[in-house]
Short mmCIF file of C-alpha atoms in Angstrom, two decimals:
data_model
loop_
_atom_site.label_atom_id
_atom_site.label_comp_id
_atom_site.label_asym_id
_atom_site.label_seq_id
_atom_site.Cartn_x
_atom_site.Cartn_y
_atom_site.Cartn_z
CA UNK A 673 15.58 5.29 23.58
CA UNK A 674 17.77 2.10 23.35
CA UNK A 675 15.78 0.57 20.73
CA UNK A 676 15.77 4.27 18.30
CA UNK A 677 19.70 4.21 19.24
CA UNK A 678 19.79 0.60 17.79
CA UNK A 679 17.95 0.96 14.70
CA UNK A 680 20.18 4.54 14.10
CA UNK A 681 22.94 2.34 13.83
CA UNK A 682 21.88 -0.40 11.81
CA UNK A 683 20.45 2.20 9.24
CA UNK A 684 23.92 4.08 9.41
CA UNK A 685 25.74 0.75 8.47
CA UNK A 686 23.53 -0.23 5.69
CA UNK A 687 23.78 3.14 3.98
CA UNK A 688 27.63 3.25 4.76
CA UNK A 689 27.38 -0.40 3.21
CA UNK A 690 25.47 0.86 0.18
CA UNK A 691 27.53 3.99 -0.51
CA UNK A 692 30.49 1.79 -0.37
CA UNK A 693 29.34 -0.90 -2.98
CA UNK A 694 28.88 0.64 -6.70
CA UNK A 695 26.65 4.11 -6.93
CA UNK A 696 24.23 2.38 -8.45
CA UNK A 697 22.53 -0.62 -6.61
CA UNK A 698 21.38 -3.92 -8.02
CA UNK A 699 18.11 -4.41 -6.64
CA UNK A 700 15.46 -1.77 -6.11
CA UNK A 701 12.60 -1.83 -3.43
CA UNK A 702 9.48 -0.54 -4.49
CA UNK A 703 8.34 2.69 -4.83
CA UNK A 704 4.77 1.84 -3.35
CA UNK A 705 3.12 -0.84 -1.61
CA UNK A 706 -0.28 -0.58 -2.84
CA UNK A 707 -1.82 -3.68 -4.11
CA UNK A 708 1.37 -5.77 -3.42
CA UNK A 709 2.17 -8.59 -1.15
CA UNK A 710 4.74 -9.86 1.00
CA UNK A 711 6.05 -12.85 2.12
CA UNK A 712 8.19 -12.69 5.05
CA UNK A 713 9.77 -15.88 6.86
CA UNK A 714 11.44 -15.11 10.45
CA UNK A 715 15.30 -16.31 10.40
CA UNK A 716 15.12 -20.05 11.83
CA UNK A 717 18.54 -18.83 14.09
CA UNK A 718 16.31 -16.14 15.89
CA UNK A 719 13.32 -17.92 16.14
CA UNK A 720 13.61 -18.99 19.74
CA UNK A 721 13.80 -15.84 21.13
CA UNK A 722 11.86 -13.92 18.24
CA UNK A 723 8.67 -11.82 18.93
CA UNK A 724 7.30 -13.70 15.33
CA UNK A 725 7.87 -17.30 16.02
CA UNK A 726 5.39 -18.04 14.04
CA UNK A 727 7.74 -18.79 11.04
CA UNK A 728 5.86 -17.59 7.27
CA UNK A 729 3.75 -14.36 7.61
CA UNK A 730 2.14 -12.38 4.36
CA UNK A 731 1.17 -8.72 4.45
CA UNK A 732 -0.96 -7.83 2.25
CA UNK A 733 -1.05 -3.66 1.49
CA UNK A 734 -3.99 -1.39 0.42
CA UNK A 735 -3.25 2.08 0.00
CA UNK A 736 -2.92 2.78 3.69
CA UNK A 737 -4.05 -0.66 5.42
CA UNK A 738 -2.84 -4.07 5.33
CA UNK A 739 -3.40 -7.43 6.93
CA UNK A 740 -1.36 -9.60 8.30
CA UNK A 741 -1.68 -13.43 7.93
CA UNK A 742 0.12 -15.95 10.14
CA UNK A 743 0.22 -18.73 7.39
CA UNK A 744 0.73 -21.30 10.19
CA UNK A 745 -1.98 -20.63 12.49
CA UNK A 746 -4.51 -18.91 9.98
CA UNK A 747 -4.60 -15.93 12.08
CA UNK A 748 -5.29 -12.85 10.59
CA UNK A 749 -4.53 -8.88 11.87
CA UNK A 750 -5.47 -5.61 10.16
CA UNK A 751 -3.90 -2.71 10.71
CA UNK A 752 -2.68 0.37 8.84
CA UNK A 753 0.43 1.59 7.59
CA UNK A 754 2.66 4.29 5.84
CA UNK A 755 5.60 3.15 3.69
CA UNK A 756 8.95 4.96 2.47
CA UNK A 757 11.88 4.25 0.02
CA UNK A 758 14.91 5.70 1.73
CA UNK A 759 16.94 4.60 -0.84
CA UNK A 760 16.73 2.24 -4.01
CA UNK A 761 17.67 -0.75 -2.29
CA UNK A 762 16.44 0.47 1.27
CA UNK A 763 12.50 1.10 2.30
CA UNK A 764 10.78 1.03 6.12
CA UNK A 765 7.47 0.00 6.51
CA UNK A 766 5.55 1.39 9.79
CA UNK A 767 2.96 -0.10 10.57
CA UNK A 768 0.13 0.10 13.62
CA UNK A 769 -1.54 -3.40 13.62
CA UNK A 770 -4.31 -4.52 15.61
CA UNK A 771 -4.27 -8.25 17.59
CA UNK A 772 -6.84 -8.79 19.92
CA UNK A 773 -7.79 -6.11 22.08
CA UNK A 774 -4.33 -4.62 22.02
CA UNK A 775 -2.52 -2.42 19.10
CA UNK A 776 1.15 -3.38 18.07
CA UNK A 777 3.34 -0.72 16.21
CA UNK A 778 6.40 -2.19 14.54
CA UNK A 779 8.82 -1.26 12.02
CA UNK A 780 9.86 -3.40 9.25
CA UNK A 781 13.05 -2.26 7.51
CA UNK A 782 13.22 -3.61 3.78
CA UNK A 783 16.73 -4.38 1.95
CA UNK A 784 16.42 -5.75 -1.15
CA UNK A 785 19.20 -8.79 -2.77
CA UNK A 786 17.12 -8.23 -6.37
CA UNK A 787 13.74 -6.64 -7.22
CA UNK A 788 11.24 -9.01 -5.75
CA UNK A 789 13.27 -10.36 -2.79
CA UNK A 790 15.65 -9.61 -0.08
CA UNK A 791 16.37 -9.28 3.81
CA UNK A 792 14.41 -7.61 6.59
CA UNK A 793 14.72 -6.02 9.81
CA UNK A 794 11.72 -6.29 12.23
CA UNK A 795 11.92 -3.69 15.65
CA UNK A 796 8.50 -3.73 17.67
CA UNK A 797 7.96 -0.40 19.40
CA UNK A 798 5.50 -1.86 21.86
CA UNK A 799 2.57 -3.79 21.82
CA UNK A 800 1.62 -7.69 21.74
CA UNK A 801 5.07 -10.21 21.51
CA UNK A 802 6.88 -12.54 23.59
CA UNK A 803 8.33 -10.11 26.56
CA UNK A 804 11.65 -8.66 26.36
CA UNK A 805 12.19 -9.11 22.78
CA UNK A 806 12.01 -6.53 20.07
CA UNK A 807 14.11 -7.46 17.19
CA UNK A 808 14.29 -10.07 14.59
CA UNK A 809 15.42 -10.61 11.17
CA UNK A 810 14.64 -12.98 7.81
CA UNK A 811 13.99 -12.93 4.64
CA UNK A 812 11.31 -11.36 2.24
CA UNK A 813 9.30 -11.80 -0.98
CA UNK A 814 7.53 -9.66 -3.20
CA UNK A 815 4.56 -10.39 -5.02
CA UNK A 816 2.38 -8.14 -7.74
#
């Protein structure tokens, strides 16, 4: 309940933040991610306590699967996901991943600083991470 109550108001301040700013926003996140990639690296400041510590990550999305790939450690983790646009400049990925013998369902929450970049917002709902921590943030890039 804590962690839904935290992400309710973190999605309530970006869209206050957004309908603030000018109607129309500057940067769009995609409409799909089918066939695209991204490039997410975990914010160096959050690192020590972050459930990705592993740094550089890239997802890589089918129509409803992915893969993630630790760039570090060449590890790699399929899993499957669903995808949806809230807003132009504001899109959550869901995903159910699969590491080991245990599954890990996490949300990524996308904002975008122009079309093929931006900031993120990772919450893990449960699964395989360092204990006690469930949040992180960085930065993301797109790729066709």
């Amino acid at each position: 309940m804590p962690t839904k109550l935290v992400w309710l108001i973190a999605l309530f301040g970006l869209l206050s933040f957004t309908s603030a700013a000018d109607s129309e926003p500057m940067c769009h996140v995609p409409d799909s991610l089918n066939g695209k990639e991204l490039i997410l690296s975990v914010d160096e400041e959050y690192s020590f306590n972050s459930p990705e510590v592993i740094g550089l990550m890239q997802f890589s999305f089918d129509m409803n699967s992915f893969v993630n790939y630790i760039i570090q450690e060449n590890y790699f983790f399929p899993g499957k996901y669903t995808y949806q646009r809230f807003y132009k400049d504001l899109g959550v990925i869901s995903v159910v991943e699969v590491v080991g013998d245990m599954l890990s369902k996490y949300q990524v929450l996308l904002v975008c600083i122009s079309d093929i970049q931006g900031y993120f917002i990772y919450n893990l709902e449960y699964g395989e991470r360092m204990p006690n921590v469930e949040h992180d943030t960085g930065f993301y890039i797109l790729r066709e």
